[in-house]
Structures are given as structure tokens and as C-alpha cells.
Amino acid sequence: MEVLISNWSNVQSMPESFVFPPERRPGKNLVPVCNDIPVIDLKPIDEDHDPAETIQQILKASQEFGFFQVINHGVSEVLMDDTMSVFKEFFGLPAEYKASFYSNDINRSCRLYTSTLNYDKEEFHYWRDNFTHRCHPVDDYIQFWPEKPSRYRDVVGQYSVEVRKFLLRILDLMCEGLGLELRYFDGEFSKNQLLSVNYHVPCPDPSLTLGMPEHSDPNLISMLQQCDVPGLQFLKDGQWIGVEPLPNALLVIPGLQLRAISNDKFQSPKHRVVTHSKEARTTIGCFLIPSNDVCIEPARALVNSGSPQFYRAYKYQEFFSTFTVKGCDADAAFESFKLHG
């Protein structure tokens, strides 16, 4: 599949279909790297220290930034390195093998595509290949995963289990900080788990294109393992800021469903990815996603006379359909669910 950019090598000029109109380009001006991005250390909790300070750090980061990096998170460095290595190997496999996974069908449990799922209809393409598959429970989906590289299923299976434990732990710390019952987000709220890996080959002119569109995550919570090549940017106070990858850290982003359930206490900011002119970039994302029929609404413990309910109850599938119709614009989608008064 020549459409896959992972099959390209030594690209010297920008294909016209990847060149964005001037108003949507990142441009040549460098986006400043933010040095104040919160870093949460879970080591004190593991050493039986009072978790109160760590919990407050998580709440503050979720309120003021809408994302944070976590160190000493419990996912082993060896497993993180092995998983990153496996995905780099996968994207380097022969085109004929990768073609068997190519699909724009959102219902397919394991799919590989370029740009977005609307490749054939979109006017401009994003500079990325994306490989996505479901991974919880692992035994239900592992049969659909690649058999190559030979260690893919073993390594990615372990990784999927460990990052799920990590995200559920973060959600429990959020519960404690918000005054919700422990494991409030277990079950239907976090029933589905998706692994999503982005691969970007070196780009001839990063000022003309984007590696991913600006968006907010519609799910419950997201985790990102970055490589050492920068590219992730968040919109904060109306300006884009760059995120410098921390070695062996995991980046956490509360999704739009956490924004609703927290009754707007948490942010879920827009973010995007820019490309790099000399180095390939691989990142691993993991998303916990509610079941389609689960009822989403602000937690009752967070609604009172001083904090009225901001959103009506809705099913996740209703939100996701609206989000898609609105062009993945979070604010436009939430207009259909806000309680005005």
C-alpha cells in the first residue's frame, strides 16, 4: 500500500496533498517548550507515604493544565523499551505484510491507516500512519493482532495489561481527591481499551503540514508514551506550548468524559502533533473508553448549590456520534449536552 507513509524513504519534497492551507499550517515560528508542565511522582505512595500531596498535585494539574507527566509509575522501563522497539519493527516490515491490516473501517478491531479514517474524502492529509487495535481483555483480541514481529503479541499483551493498571490507579487517585467512591470509574466507564500508535517519517518541510489534527480526546482518559523526538503540543491560554518528553515518563490526559463527570473541574485540552525534518517519531497511546450504553453525567457528589450540574445525562455513543458530526470539536459537541440556565 503505497499510501502508507511508513513505506516511503528519503522523501525530498512535500506531496501536494499533505500541504495545508496557510491558516492551518504550524508555520516556521518555533513553539516554546513549557517548563512548568506538572510532573507527578508516584514513588512516595509506593513507599507508604501519605498520598494526599500527590493527589492534590494530580487534581491541580487536571484543573490548570488538563495533562501531566508521571514518573515512577510502575510500568517497567524494560517493558516500555521493548514495546517501543516492537512497534518500530512493525512499521519497518514489508509493505505487503502491513497491507493486510490496512483499513478505514472504524469497527475493525485491528487496523492500519494513513492520516485519518477519511483519507479518501479529506482534502489534506496528516503526516502519519496510525496502527490501532483493541486490547482489553487481551485474550479476546490478541488473535487479531500481528504475528510479526514474532514477539509482538507477548510484549504488547503485557504492556496493555500494565498500562491499564496504571490508568486505573490514576483514576482511583482522582476519585479520592474528588470525594468519589473508590473504583468509581471501573466497569462500564472504562470497559474498552484501545492502543493507538502513531508513526511519522521525517518530513521535508514541517512548517507546511501536521502530524495529527488539533483535537481533544473524547474518551475517559488517555496515556501517551513518547519517544525522544519532540512534536506534541497543547493549547493553553490561547497559545500552543511544546511538551518536552521526559525519559521513561508517561503522559496522562483526562478525556472529555472526565470533564463531564467532574462537572467541569477537569480540563481536556486541545492538542496536536508537528513533524520533524530529520528523525522518525513513534508514540504509543492507550485510551480507556466507556461502553456505548453507559450513562455519563456529572457525579452527584460534585453537584450542589455552589456547583450546579453543567451537563445533562447522555449515553457515550450519543456523545461520540455528536462529536464526530461536529468535526471532533469538543466545545461544539458539548453544546448539545450543556444545561443552560
Tab-separated table of C-alpha atoms in Angstrom:
chain	number	residue	atom	x	y	z
A	1	MET	CA	0.000	0.000	0.000
A	2	GLU	CA	1.997	2.977	-1.274
A	3	VAL	CA	-0.412	5.268	0.579
A	4	LEU	CA	1.281	4.292	3.864
A	5	ILE	CA	3.987	6.810	4.666
A	6	SER	CA	5.902	4.156	6.614
A	7	ASN	CA	6.656	2.610	3.197
A	8	TRP	CA	8.314	5.824	1.998
A	9	SER	CA	12.017	6.508	2.338
A	10	ASN	CA	14.119	9.629	1.951
A	11	VAL	CA	11.262	11.927	0.919
A	12	GLN	CA	12.790	15.019	-0.686
A	13	SER	CA	9.735	17.188	-1.360
A	14	MET	CA	6.273	17.589	0.135
A	15	PRO	CA	3.482	15.777	-1.692
A	16	GLU	CA	0.857	18.395	-2.504
A	17	SER	CA	-1.946	16.524	-0.717
A	18	PHE	CA	-0.069	16.926	2.599
A	19	VAL	CA	0.429	20.693	2.290
A	20	PHE	CA	-2.091	22.532	4.458
A	21	PRO	CA	-3.608	25.931	3.612
A	22	PRO	CA	-1.644	28.819	5.191
A	23	GLU	CA	-4.113	29.425	8.029
A	24	ARG	CA	-3.825	25.810	9.214
A	25	ARG	CA	-0.074	25.362	8.956
A	26	PRO	CA	2.114	25.297	12.064
A	27	GLY	CA	4.488	27.713	10.316
A	28	LYS	CA	8.189	28.251	10.794
A	29	ASN	CA	7.963	30.023	14.154
A	30	LEU	CA	9.127	27.754	16.961
A	31	VAL	CA	6.540	26.927	19.623
A	32	PRO	CA	8.055	27.458	23.077
A	33	VAL	CA	8.652	24.405	25.232
A	34	CYS	CA	6.779	24.792	28.507
A	35	ASN	CA	8.952	24.167	31.560
A	36	ASP	CA	6.046	24.257	34.019
A	37	ILE	CA	4.219	21.114	32.902
A	38	PRO	CA	3.330	19.171	36.069
A	39	VAL	CA	5.345	16.053	36.834
A	40	ILE	CA	3.702	13.604	39.243
A	41	ASP	CA	5.959	11.194	41.138
A	42	LEU	CA	4.172	8.071	42.408
A	43	LYS	CA	7.197	6.804	44.331
A	44	PRO	CA	6.156	8.405	47.659
A	45	ILE	CA	2.861	6.489	47.569
A	46	ASP	CA	4.685	3.235	46.830
A	47	GLU	CA	6.838	3.916	49.894
A	48	ASP	CA	3.692	4.178	52.044
A	49	HIS	CA	3.804	7.949	52.379
A	50	ASP	CA	0.585	9.902	52.771
A	51	PRO	CA	-0.895	10.156	49.252
A	52	ALA	CA	-2.679	13.450	49.980
A	53	GLU	CA	0.020	15.672	48.470
A	54	THR	CA	0.292	13.564	45.317
A	55	ILE	CA	-3.486	13.546	44.908
A	56	GLN	CA	-3.627	17.321	45.180
A	57	GLN	CA	-0.905	17.596	42.543
A	58	ILE	CA	-2.986	15.438	40.194
A	59	LEU	CA	-6.123	17.500	40.813
A	60	LYS	CA	-4.300	20.791	40.313
A	61	ALA	CA	-2.677	19.564	37.091
A	62	SER	CA	-6.025	18.311	35.767
A	63	GLN	CA	-7.655	21.636	36.561
A	64	GLU	CA	-4.964	24.058	35.399
A	65	PHE	CA	-3.276	22.189	32.530
A	66	GLY	CA	-5.503	19.240	31.687
A	67	PHE	CA	-2.496	16.946	31.374
A	68	PHE	CA	0.586	15.880	33.326
A	69	GLN	CA	3.592	13.591	33.133
A	70	VAL	CA	4.067	10.722	35.581
A	71	ILE	CA	7.335	9.189	36.751
A	72	ASN	CA	7.861	6.079	38.898
A	73	HIS	CA	4.518	4.897	37.554
A	74	GLY	CA	5.037	1.162	37.899
A	75	VAL	CA	5.352	0.205	34.231
A	76	SER	CA	8.866	-1.175	33.871
A	77	GLU	CA	11.391	0.646	31.694
A	78	VAL	CA	12.328	-2.653	30.073
A	79	LEU	CA	8.725	-3.287	29.031
A	80	MET	CA	8.354	0.290	27.753
A	81	ASP	CA	11.544	-0.025	25.689
A	82	ASP	CA	10.570	-3.459	24.364
A	83	THR	CA	7.131	-2.232	23.332
A	84	MET	CA	8.512	0.821	21.560
A	85	SER	CA	11.029	-1.407	19.791
A	86	VAL	CA	8.309	-3.820	18.664
A	87	PHE	CA	6.222	-1.037	17.127
A	88	LYS	CA	9.225	0.434	15.320
A	89	GLU	CA	9.908	-3.039	13.926
A	90	PHE	CA	6.279	-3.362	12.846
A	91	PHE	CA	6.317	-0.131	10.859
A	92	GLY	CA	9.557	-1.267	9.197
A	93	LEU	CA	8.055	-4.542	7.939
A	94	PRO	CA	7.490	-5.145	4.199
A	95	ALA	CA	4.629	-3.247	2.597
A	96	GLU	CA	2.859	-6.460	1.607
A	97	TYR	CA	2.519	-7.588	5.216
A	98	LYS	CA	1.307	-4.241	6.531
A	99	ALA	CA	-1.237	-4.062	3.695
A	100	SER	CA	-3.199	-6.893	5.324
A	101	PHE	CA	-4.038	-4.546	8.223
A	102	TYR	CA	-4.901	-1.502	6.111
A	103	SER	CA	-8.498	-0.403	6.713
A	104	ASN	CA	-10.613	2.717	7.169
A	105	ASP	CA	-13.350	0.736	8.939
A	106	ILE	CA	-13.727	2.074	12.496
A	107	ASN	CA	-15.393	-1.186	13.574
A	108	ARG	CA	-12.429	-3.342	12.635
A	109	SER	CA	-10.658	-4.440	15.808
A	110	CYS	CA	-7.162	-4.051	14.327
A	111	ARG	CA	-6.447	-1.505	11.611
A	112	LEU	CA	-3.642	0.468	9.985
A	113	TYR	CA	-4.212	3.653	8.019
A	114	THR	CA	-2.602	6.919	6.936
A	115	SER	CA	-3.716	10.375	8.098
A	116	THR	CA	-7.319	9.773	9.310
A	117	LEU	CA	-10.067	7.266	8.654
A	118	ASN	CA	-11.407	9.680	5.994
A	119	TYR	CA	-8.284	9.531	3.820
A	120	ASP	CA	-10.181	9.176	0.534
A	121	LYS	CA	-12.505	12.082	1.331
A	122	GLU	CA	-10.244	14.584	3.078
A	123	GLU	CA	-8.736	17.497	1.171
A	124	PHE	CA	-5.438	17.480	3.080
A	125	HIS	CA	-3.659	14.561	4.709
A	126	TYR	CA	-1.861	14.399	8.051
A	127	TRP	CA	1.744	13.209	8.060
A	128	ARG	CA	1.325	9.955	9.952
A	129	ASP	CA	0.496	6.282	9.866
A	130	ASN	CA	-1.679	5.055	12.713
A	131	PHE	CA	-1.945	1.486	13.942
A	132	THR	CA	-4.832	0.863	16.309
A	133	HIS	CA	-6.313	-2.160	17.993
A	134	ARG	CA	-8.491	-3.127	20.911
A	135	CYS	CA	-6.697	-4.776	23.801
A	136	HIS	CA	-8.999	-5.480	26.759
A	137	PRO	CA	-9.448	-8.211	27.692
A	138	VAL	CA	-6.249	-9.236	25.923
A	139	ASP	CA	-7.465	-12.807	25.347
A	140	ASP	CA	-10.485	-11.525	23.404
A	141	TYR	CA	-8.432	-9.606	20.855
A	142	ILE	CA	-4.890	-10.994	20.709
A	143	GLN	CA	-5.838	-13.337	17.858
A	144	PHE	CA	-6.388	-10.288	15.619
A	145	TRP	CA	-3.002	-8.737	16.393
A	146	PRO	CA	0.032	-9.051	14.115
A	147	GLU	CA	2.079	-12.243	14.253
A	148	LYS	CA	5.122	-10.246	13.179
A	149	PRO	CA	7.387	-9.219	14.755
A	150	SER	CA	7.335	-12.642	16.430
A	151	ARG	CA	7.309	-11.166	19.958
A	152	TYR	CA	4.533	-8.658	19.193
A	153	ARG	CA	1.690	-10.467	20.926
A	154	ASP	CA	3.677	-11.324	24.032
A	155	VAL	CA	5.212	-7.875	24.560
A	156	VAL	CA	2.178	-5.791	23.599
A	157	GLY	CA	-0.083	-8.057	25.635
A	158	GLN	CA	1.985	-7.440	28.774
A	159	TYR	CA	2.158	-3.733	28.025
A	160	SER	CA	-1.618	-3.457	27.563
A	161	VAL	CA	-2.257	-5.027	30.969
A	162	GLU	CA	0.308	-2.862	32.768
A	163	VAL	CA	-0.766	0.477	31.314
A	164	ARG	CA	-4.389	-0.350	32.126
A	165	LYS	CA	-3.403	-0.945	35.760
A	166	PHE	CA	-1.571	2.382	35.698
A	167	LEU	CA	-4.525	4.350	34.329
A	168	LEU	CA	-6.972	2.751	36.754
A	169	ARG	CA	-4.609	3.699	39.568
A	170	ILE	CA	-4.581	7.328	38.396
A	171	LEU	CA	-8.387	7.256	38.215
A	172	ASP	CA	-8.581	5.944	41.790
A	173	LEU	CA	-6.331	8.778	42.994
A	174	MET	CA	-8.618	11.215	41.175
A	175	CYS	CA	-11.624	9.604	42.880
A	176	GLU	CA	-10.068	10.113	46.284
A	177	GLY	CA	-9.294	13.730	45.504
A	178	LEU	CA	-12.771	14.471	44.164
A	179	GLY	CA	-14.536	12.721	47.031
A	180	LEU	CA	-15.910	9.903	44.887
A	181	GLU	CA	-16.090	6.296	45.973
A	182	LEU	CA	-13.037	4.176	45.182
A	183	ARG	CA	-13.213	2.454	41.779
A	184	TYR	CA	-15.962	4.794	40.655
A	185	PHE	CA	-14.564	4.580	37.118
A	186	ASP	CA	-14.223	0.792	36.995
A	187	GLY	CA	-16.652	-1.283	34.969
A	188	GLU	CA	-18.638	0.367	32.182
A	189	PHE	CA	-16.857	3.724	32.396
A	190	SER	CA	-13.527	2.127	31.421
A	191	LYS	CA	-14.772	-1.053	29.767
A	192	ASN	CA	-12.978	-0.643	26.438
A	193	GLN	CA	-9.261	-0.146	25.898
A	194	LEU	CA	-7.643	0.956	22.671
A	195	LEU	CA	-3.958	1.006	21.826
A	196	SER	CA	-3.067	3.609	19.205
A	197	VAL	CA	0.439	4.012	17.777
A	198	ASN	CA	1.452	6.938	15.567
A	199	TYR	CA	4.421	6.751	13.239
A	200	HIS	CA	5.848	9.789	11.421
A	201	VAL	CA	8.658	9.538	8.870
A	202	PRO	CA	10.999	12.546	8.544
A	203	CYS	CA	9.159	15.392	6.841
A	204	PRO	CA	10.789	17.600	4.148
A	205	ASP	CA	9.082	20.760	5.476
A	206	PRO	CA	7.445	20.550	8.932
A	207	SER	CA	6.121	24.106	8.581
A	208	LEU	CA	3.618	23.032	5.897
A	209	THR	CA	1.829	20.106	7.491
A	210	LEU	CA	0.760	18.469	10.757
A	211	GLY	CA	1.393	15.016	12.156
A	212	MET	CA	-2.023	14.943	13.835
A	213	PRO	CA	-5.009	17.306	13.806
A	214	GLU	CA	-5.740	19.504	16.787
A	215	HIS	CA	-8.303	17.695	18.913
A	216	SER	CA	-9.489	16.792	22.388
A	217	ASP	CA	-9.824	13.146	23.367
A	218	PRO	CA	-13.489	12.037	23.521
A	219	ASN	CA	-12.765	9.069	25.808
A	220	LEU	CA	-12.435	8.799	29.602
A	221	ILE	CA	-8.665	9.067	29.982
A	222	SER	CA	-5.579	8.797	27.760
A	223	MET	CA	-1.958	7.817	28.268
A	224	LEU	CA	0.926	8.594	25.942
A	225	GLN	CA	4.411	7.112	25.866
A	226	GLN	CA	6.550	9.494	23.859
A	227	CYS	CA	9.852	8.827	22.159
A	228	ASP	CA	12.773	11.239	22.459
A	229	VAL	CA	11.757	13.177	19.321
A	230	PRO	CA	9.573	16.180	20.246
A	231	GLY	CA	6.329	17.000	18.456
A	232	LEU	CA	3.423	17.053	20.928
A	233	GLN	CA	1.853	20.469	21.538
A	234	PHE	CA	-1.042	21.585	23.753
A	235	LEU	CA	-3.219	24.666	23.502
A	236	LYS	CA	-3.044	26.608	26.766
A	237	ASP	CA	-4.423	30.106	27.331
A	238	GLY	CA	-4.852	30.508	23.587
A	239	GLN	CA	-1.261	29.610	22.689
A	240	TRP	CA	0.450	26.403	21.632
A	241	ILE	CA	3.079	25.058	24.005
A	242	GLY	CA	5.533	22.247	23.356
A	243	VAL	CA	5.934	19.214	25.616
A	244	GLU	CA	9.485	18.003	26.076
A	245	PRO	CA	9.478	14.214	26.540
A	246	LEU	CA	10.784	13.056	29.902
A	247	PRO	CA	12.742	9.796	29.825
A	248	ASN	CA	10.560	6.856	30.934
A	249	ALA	CA	7.619	9.115	31.825
A	250	LEU	CA	4.002	8.507	30.856
A	251	LEU	CA	1.845	11.481	29.916
A	252	VAL	CA	-1.785	11.475	31.111
A	253	ILE	CA	-4.646	13.426	29.543
A	254	PRO	CA	-8.124	13.457	31.129
A	255	GLY	CA	-10.629	12.850	28.320
A	256	LEU	CA	-13.845	14.719	27.637
A	257	GLN	CA	-15.875	12.230	29.665
A	258	LEU	CA	-13.799	13.084	32.742
A	259	ARG	CA	-14.527	16.730	32.038
A	260	ALA	CA	-18.263	15.972	32.108
A	261	ILE	CA	-18.205	13.609	35.100
A	262	SER	CA	-16.075	16.052	37.102
A	263	ASN	CA	-18.671	18.747	36.301
A	264	ASP	CA	-16.043	20.860	34.538
A	265	LYS	CA	-13.495	20.616	37.363
A	266	PHE	CA	-11.079	18.934	34.937
A	267	GLN	CA	-9.900	20.225	31.580
A	268	SER	CA	-9.395	18.155	28.454
A	269	PRO	CA	-7.308	20.480	26.284
A	270	LYS	CA	-6.781	20.532	22.557
A	271	HIS	CA	-3.503	19.076	21.399
A	272	ARG	CA	-1.759	18.363	18.105
A	273	VAL	CA	1.465	16.891	16.718
A	274	VAL	CA	4.014	18.597	14.489
A	275	THR	CA	6.549	16.756	12.354
A	276	HIS	CA	10.338	16.550	12.380
A	277	SER	CA	12.628	17.135	9.416
A	278	LYS	CA	15.369	14.637	10.254
A	279	GLU	CA	14.059	11.937	12.572
A	280	ALA	CA	11.182	9.489	12.541
A	281	ARG	CA	8.828	9.692	15.503
A	282	THR	CA	6.882	6.851	17.156
A	283	THR	CA	4.459	7.308	20.059
A	284	ILE	CA	2.243	4.839	21.886
A	285	GLY	CA	-1.178	5.905	23.117
A	286	CYS	CA	-3.602	3.996	25.316
A	287	PHE	CA	-7.230	5.053	25.791
A	288	LEU	CA	-9.829	3.867	28.293
A	289	ILE	CA	-13.242	4.250	26.678
A	290	PRO	CA	-16.736	3.880	28.170
A	291	SER	CA	-19.172	1.318	26.819
A	292	ASN	CA	-21.593	2.767	24.289
A	293	ASP	CA	-24.655	2.474	26.543
A	294	VAL	CA	-23.199	3.708	29.833
A	295	CYS	CA	-24.851	6.828	31.234
A	296	ILE	CA	-22.464	9.781	31.505
A	297	GLU	CA	-23.352	12.707	33.764
A	298	PRO	CA	-21.698	14.809	36.463
A	299	ALA	CA	-21.067	12.740	39.595
A	300	ARG	CA	-23.748	13.539	42.172
A	301	ALA	CA	-21.133	14.191	44.847
A	302	LEU	CA	-19.834	17.077	42.733
A	303	VAL	CA	-23.172	18.814	42.206
A	304	ASN	CA	-24.503	21.211	44.834
A	305	SER	CA	-25.915	24.707	45.241
A	306	GLY	CA	-22.497	26.233	44.701
A	307	SER	CA	-21.692	23.990	41.744
A	308	PRO	CA	-24.835	23.339	39.682
A	309	GLN	CA	-24.963	20.495	37.197
A	310	PHE	CA	-23.405	21.628	33.902
A	311	TYR	CA	-24.326	18.670	31.682
A	312	ARG	CA	-27.397	16.512	31.181
A	313	ALA	CA	-27.159	12.742	31.283
A	314	TYR	CA	-26.302	11.064	27.996
A	315	LYS	CA	-25.029	7.783	26.621
A	316	TYR	CA	-21.438	7.654	25.446
A	317	GLN	CA	-22.488	6.578	21.946
A	318	GLU	CA	-24.699	9.680	21.720
A	319	PHE	CA	-21.775	11.904	22.634
A	320	PHE	CA	-19.331	10.210	20.280
A	321	SER	CA	-21.752	10.462	17.349
A	322	THR	CA	-22.298	14.161	18.050
A	323	PHE	CA	-18.550	14.710	18.473
A	324	THR	CA	-17.913	13.127	15.067
A	325	VAL	CA	-20.665	15.105	13.313
A	326	LYS	CA	-19.252	18.326	14.807
A	327	GLY	CA	-15.856	17.644	13.246
A	328	CYS	CA	-14.335	16.455	16.553
A	329	ASP	CA	-14.820	19.942	18.019
A	330	ALA	CA	-15.297	19.372	21.751
A	331	ASP	CA	-16.943	22.710	22.533
A	332	ALA	CA	-19.377	22.387	19.648
A	333	ALA	CA	-20.236	18.821	20.680
A	334	PHE	CA	-20.796	19.754	24.345
A	335	GLU	CA	-23.313	22.450	23.334
A	336	SER	CA	-25.781	19.611	22.757
A	337	PHE	CA	-25.345	18.368	26.322
A	338	LYS	CA	-24.976	21.527	28.396
A	339	LEU	CA	-27.700	22.551	30.826
A	340	HIS	CA	-28.326	26.246	30.273
A	341	GLY	CA	-29.899	28.318	32.973
